[in-house]
CSV table of C-alpha atoms in Angstrom, one decimal:
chain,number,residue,atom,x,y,z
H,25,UNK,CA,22.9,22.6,3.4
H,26,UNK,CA,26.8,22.4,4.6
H,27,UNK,CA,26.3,19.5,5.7
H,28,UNK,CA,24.2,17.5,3.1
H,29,UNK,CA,26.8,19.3,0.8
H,30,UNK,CA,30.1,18.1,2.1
H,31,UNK,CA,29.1,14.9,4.2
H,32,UNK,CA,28.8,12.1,1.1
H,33,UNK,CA,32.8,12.8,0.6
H,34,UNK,CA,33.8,13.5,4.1
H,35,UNK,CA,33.3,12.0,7.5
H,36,UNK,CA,31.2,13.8,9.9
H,37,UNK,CA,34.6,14.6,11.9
H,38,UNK,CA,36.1,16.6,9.0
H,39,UNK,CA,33.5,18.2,8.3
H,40,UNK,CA,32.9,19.3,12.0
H,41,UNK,CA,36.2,20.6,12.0
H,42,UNK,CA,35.9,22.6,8.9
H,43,UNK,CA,33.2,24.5,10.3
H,44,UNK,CA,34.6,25.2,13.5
H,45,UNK,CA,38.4,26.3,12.0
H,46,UNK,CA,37.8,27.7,8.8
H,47,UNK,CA,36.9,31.2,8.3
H,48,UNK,CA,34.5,30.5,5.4
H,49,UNK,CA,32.3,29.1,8.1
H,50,UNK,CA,31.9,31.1,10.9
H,51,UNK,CA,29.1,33.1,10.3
H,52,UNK,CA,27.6,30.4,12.1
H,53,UNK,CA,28.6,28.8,15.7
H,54,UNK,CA,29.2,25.5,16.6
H,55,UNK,CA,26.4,25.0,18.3
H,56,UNK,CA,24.4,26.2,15.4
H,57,UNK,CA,26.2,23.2,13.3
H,58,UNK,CA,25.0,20.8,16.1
H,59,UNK,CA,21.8,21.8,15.9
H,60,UNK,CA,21.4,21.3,12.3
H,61,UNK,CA,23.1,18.2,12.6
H,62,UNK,CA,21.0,16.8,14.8
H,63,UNK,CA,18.0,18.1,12.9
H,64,UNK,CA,18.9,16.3,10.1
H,65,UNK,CA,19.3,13.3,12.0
H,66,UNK,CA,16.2,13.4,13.3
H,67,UNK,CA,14.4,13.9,10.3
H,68,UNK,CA,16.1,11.0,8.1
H,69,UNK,CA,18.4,12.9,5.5
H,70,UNK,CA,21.4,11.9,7.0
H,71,UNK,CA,20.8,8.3,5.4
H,72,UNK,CA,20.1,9.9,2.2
H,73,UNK,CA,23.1,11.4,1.5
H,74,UNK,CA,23.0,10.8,-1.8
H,75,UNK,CA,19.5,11.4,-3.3
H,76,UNK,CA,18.6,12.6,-6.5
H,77,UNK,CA,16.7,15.6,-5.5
H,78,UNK,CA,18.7,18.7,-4.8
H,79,UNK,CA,20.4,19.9,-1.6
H,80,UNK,CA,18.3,22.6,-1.3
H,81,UNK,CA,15.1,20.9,-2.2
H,82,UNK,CA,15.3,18.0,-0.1
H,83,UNK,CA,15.9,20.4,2.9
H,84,UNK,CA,13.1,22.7,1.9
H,85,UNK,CA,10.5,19.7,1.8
H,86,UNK,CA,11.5,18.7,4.7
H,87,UNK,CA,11.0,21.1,6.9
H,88,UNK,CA,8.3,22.2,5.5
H,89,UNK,CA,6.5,18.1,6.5
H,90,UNK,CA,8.2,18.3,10.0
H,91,UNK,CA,6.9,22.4,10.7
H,92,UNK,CA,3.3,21.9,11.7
H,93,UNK,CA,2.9,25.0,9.8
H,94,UNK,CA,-1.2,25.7,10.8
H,95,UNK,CA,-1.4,26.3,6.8
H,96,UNK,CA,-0.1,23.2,5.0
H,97,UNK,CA,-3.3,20.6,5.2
H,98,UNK,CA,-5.3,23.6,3.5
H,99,UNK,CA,-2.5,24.2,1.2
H,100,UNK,CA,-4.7,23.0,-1.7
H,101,UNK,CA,-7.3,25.4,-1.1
H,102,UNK,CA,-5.0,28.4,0.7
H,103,UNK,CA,-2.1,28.4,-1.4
H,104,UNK,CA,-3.0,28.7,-5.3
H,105,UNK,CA,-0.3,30.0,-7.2
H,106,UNK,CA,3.2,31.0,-5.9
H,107,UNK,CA,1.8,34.6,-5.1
H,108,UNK,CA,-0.2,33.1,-2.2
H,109,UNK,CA,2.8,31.4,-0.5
H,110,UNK,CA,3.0,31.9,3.6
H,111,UNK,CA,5.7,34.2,4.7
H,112,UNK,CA,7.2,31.3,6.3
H,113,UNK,CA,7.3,29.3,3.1
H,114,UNK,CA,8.8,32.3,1.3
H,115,UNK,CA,11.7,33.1,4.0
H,116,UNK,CA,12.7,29.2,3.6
H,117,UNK,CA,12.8,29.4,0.3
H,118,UNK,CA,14.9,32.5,-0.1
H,119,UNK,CA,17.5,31.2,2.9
H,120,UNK,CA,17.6,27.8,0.3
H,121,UNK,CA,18.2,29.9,-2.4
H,122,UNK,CA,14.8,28.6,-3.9
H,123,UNK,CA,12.7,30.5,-6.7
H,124,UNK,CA,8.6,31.4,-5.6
H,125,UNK,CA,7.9,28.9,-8.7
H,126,UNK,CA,10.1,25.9,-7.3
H,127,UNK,CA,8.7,26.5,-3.6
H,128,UNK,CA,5.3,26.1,-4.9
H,129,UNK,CA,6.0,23.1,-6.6
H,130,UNK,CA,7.1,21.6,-3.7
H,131,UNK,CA,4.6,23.1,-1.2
H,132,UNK,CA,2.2,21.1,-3.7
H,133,UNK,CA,4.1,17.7,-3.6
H,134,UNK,CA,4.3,18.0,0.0
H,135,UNK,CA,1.0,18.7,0.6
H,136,UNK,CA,-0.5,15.8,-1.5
H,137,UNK,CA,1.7,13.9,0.6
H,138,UNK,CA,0.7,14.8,4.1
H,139,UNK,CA,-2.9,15.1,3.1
H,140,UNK,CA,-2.5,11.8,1.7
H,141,UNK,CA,-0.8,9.5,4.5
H,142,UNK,CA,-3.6,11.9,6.8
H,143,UNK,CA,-6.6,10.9,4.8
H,144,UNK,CA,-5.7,7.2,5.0
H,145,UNK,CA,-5.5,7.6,9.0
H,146,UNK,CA,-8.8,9.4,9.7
H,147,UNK,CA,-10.8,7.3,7.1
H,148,UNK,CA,-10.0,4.4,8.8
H,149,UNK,CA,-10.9,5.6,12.3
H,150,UNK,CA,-13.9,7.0,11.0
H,151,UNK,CA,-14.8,3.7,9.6
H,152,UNK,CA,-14.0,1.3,12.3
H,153,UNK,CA,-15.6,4.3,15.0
H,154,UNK,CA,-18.8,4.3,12.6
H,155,UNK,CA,-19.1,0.5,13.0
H,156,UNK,CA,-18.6,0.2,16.2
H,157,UNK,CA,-21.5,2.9,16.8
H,158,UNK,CA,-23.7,1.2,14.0
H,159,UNK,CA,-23.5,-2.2,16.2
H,160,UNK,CA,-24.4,-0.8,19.4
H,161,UNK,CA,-27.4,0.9,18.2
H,162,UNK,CA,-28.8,-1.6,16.3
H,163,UNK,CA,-29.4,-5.1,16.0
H,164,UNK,CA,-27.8,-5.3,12.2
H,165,UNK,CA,-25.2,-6.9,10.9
H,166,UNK,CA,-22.6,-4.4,10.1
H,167,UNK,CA,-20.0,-6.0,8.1
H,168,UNK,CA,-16.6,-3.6,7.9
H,169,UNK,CA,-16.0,-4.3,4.1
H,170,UNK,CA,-13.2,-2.1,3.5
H,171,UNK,CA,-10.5,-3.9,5.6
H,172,UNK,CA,-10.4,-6.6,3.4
H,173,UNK,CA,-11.4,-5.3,-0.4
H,174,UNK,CA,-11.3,-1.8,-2.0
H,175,UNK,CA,-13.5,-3.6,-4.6
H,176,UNK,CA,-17.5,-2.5,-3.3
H,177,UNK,CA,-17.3,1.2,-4.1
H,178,UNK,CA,-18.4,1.3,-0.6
H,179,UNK,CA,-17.2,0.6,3.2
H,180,UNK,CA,-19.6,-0.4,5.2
H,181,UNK,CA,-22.4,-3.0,5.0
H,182,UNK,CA,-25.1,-3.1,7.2
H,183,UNK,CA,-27.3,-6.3,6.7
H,184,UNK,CA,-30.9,-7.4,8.1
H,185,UNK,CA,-33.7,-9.5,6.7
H,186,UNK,CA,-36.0,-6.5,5.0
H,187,UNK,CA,-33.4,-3.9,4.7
H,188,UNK,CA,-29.7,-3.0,3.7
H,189,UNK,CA,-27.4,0.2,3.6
H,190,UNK,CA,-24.0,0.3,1.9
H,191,UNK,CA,-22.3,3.2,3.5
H,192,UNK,CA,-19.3,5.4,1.6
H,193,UNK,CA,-18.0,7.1,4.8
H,194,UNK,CA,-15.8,10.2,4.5
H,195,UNK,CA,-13.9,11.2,7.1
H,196,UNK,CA,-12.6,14.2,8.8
H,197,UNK,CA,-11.1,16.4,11.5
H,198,UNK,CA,-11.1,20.0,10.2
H,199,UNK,CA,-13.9,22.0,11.4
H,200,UNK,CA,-16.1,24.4,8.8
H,201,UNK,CA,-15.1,22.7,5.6
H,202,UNK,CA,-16.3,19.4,4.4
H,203,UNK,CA,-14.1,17.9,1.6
H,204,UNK,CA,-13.9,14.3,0.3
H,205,UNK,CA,-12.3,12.5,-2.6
H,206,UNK,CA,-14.9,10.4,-4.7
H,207,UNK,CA,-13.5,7.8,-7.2
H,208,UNK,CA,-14.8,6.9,-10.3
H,209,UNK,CA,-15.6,3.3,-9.0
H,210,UNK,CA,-17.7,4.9,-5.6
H,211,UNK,CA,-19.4,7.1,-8.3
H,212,UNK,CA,-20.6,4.2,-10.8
H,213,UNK,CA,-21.7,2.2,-7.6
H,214,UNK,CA,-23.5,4.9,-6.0
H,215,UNK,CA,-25.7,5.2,-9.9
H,216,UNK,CA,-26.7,1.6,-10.0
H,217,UNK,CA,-26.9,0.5,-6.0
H,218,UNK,CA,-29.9,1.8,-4.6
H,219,UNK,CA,-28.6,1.2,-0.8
H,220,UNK,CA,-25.5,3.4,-1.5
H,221,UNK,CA,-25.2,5.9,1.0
H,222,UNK,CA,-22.1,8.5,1.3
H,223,UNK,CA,-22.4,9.6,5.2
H,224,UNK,CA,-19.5,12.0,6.9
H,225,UNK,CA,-17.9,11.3,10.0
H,226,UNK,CA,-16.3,14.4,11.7
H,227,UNK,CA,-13.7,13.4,14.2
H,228,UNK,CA,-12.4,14.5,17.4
H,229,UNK,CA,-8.9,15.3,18.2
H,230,UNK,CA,-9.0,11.9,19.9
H,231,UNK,CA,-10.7,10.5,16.8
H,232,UNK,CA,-13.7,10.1,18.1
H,233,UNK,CA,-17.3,10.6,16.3
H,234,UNK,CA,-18.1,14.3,17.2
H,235,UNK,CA,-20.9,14.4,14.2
H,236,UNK,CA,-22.8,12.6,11.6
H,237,UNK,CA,-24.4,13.7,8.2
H,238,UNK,CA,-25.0,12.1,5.2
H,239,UNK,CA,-24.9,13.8,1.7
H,240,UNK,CA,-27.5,12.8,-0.3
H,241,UNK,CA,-26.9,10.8,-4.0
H,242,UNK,CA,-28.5,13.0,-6.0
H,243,UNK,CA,-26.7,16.3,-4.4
H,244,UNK,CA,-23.5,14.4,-5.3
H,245,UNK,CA,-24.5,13.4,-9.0
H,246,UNK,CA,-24.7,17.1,-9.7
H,247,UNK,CA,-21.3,17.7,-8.6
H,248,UNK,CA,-19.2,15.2,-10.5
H,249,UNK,CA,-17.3,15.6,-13.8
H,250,UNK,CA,-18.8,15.1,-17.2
H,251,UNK,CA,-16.5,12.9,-20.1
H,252,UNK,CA,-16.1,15.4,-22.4
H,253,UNK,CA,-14.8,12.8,-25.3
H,254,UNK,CA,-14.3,9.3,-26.7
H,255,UNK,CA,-10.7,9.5,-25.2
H,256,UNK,CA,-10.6,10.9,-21.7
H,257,UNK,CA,-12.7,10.4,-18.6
H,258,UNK,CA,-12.3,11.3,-14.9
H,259,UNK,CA,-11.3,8.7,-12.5
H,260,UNK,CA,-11.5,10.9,-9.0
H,261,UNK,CA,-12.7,14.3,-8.2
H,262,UNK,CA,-12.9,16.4,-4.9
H,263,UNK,CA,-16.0,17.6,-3.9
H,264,UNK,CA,-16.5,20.4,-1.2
H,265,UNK,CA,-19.8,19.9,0.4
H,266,UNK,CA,-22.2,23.0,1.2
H,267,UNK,CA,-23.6,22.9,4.5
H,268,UNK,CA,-27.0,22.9,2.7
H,269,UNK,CA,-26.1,19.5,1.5
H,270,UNK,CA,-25.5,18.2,4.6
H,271,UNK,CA,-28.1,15.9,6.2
H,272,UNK,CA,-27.7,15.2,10.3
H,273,UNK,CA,-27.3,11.8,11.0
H,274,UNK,CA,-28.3,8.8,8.6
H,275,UNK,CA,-32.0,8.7,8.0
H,276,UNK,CA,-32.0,5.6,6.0
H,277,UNK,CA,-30.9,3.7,9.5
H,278,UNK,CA,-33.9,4.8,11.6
H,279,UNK,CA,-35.9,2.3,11.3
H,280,UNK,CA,-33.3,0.0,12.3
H,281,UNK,CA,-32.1,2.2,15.5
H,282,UNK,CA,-32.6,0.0,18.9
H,283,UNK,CA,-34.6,2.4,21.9
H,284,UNK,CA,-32.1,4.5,23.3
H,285,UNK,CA,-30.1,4.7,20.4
H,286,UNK,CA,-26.6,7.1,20.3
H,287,UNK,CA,-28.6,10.2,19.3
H,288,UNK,CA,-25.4,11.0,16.7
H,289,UNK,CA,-27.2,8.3,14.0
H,290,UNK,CA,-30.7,10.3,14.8
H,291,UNK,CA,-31.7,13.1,12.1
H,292,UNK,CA,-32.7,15.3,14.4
H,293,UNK,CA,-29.7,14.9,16.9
């Protein structure tokens, strides 16, 4: 915070020299002030020196998206109201001179920000991994329709002459909790297009497939928001998937599956 504070109307020299002479600063060593500095180097706030946020608040965010705290990609579903903040969290806070209320604010903003850039990562090795293991086990055309239009309500296309499957693949890594965003537009297509299929791919550290299931359409219609009135309606929801819900591999492709197939797209695998 010394730093950030005094740096946007002093050179780094000065300011080095402040806290090394003056006695105002030497609760801390110089090393200590190195350290920081080059912490905030590293992490980007020394070429945002003068941002609108707060001192305190741009620090707090920060280190809270560079901790690999264990906690912060369940942060949604761990931390609820300011009571439930971590320890960690809470000892940052107070050391920033940041109220419970204002920490969980930001604990929230972060989150949706990590979970956000994260999300965009692992669905798109899902998808591209689920492809590639669609077209080696069968003699389909599987057409990757995502990486070039968000417009289908689905991402995957797998063509043949009799048959066709339209998979919405959901990604993850985290182990004992199956979570996925649905939109509005995913939700209308799955209602009118019979070969809509929502399948989840759980992923490997290396993110590779380690699993396969598929959700069924009506299980999901049950889940969803109801428009309440003439002037509102949902546009994305999060659904948490009972492990009832889940079915092993995709059914709706076994017909299609060559001899020898990876047994990950089989039912009973």
């Amino acid at each position: 915070m010394r730093w950030l504070e005094r740096l946007p109307g002093s050179s780094a020299t000065r300011c080095r020299a402040l806290f090394t002479n003056h006695s105002d600063f030497s609760d801390l060593t110089p090393t200590q002030y190195e350290a920081a500095y080059s912490w905030l180097e590293e992490n980007g706030l020394l070429g945002k020196l003068h941002g609108r946020a707060a001192v305190n608040a741009r620090i707090f965010r920060t280190a809270l998206a560079s901790s690999g705290a264990p906690w912060l990609p369940d942060a949604d579903v761990l931390v609820r109201s300011p009571e439930e903040l971590p320890e960690d969290a809470l000892r940052a806070a107070e050391a920033l001179g940041i109220t419970e209320s204002d920490a969980y604010e930001q604990v929230s903003a972060v989150w949706g920000k990590v979970d956000t850039e994260a999300r965009a990562l692992i669905g798109n090795a899902g998808e591209l991994a689920l492809v590639g293991l669609i077209a080696e086990a069968t003699e389909a055309r599987v057409e990757h329709v995502a990486a070039y239009s968000d417009g289908f309500g689905y991402d995957i296309a797998v063509h043949t002459r009799r048959h066709a499957l339209h998979i919405e693949a959901k990604s993850t890594m985290r182990r004992g909790r199956v979570t996925f965003y649905l939109s509005r537009h995913e939700h209308e297509t799955m209602r009118r297009d019979p070969a809509w299929q929502l399948v989840v791919v759980q992923l490997t550290e290396d993110l590779g497939i380690a699993a396969i299931a598929s959700v069924p359409s009506d299980w999901i219609s049950a889940q969803v928001p109801q428009d309440r009135g003439s002037f509102g309606r949902w546009e994305a929801c999060r659904i948490d998937v009972s492990p009832e819900a889940l079915v092993p591999g995709i059914p709706r492709l076994a017909l299609l599956l060559n001899t020898g197939t990876p047994g990950l797209l089989l039912p009973d695998a």
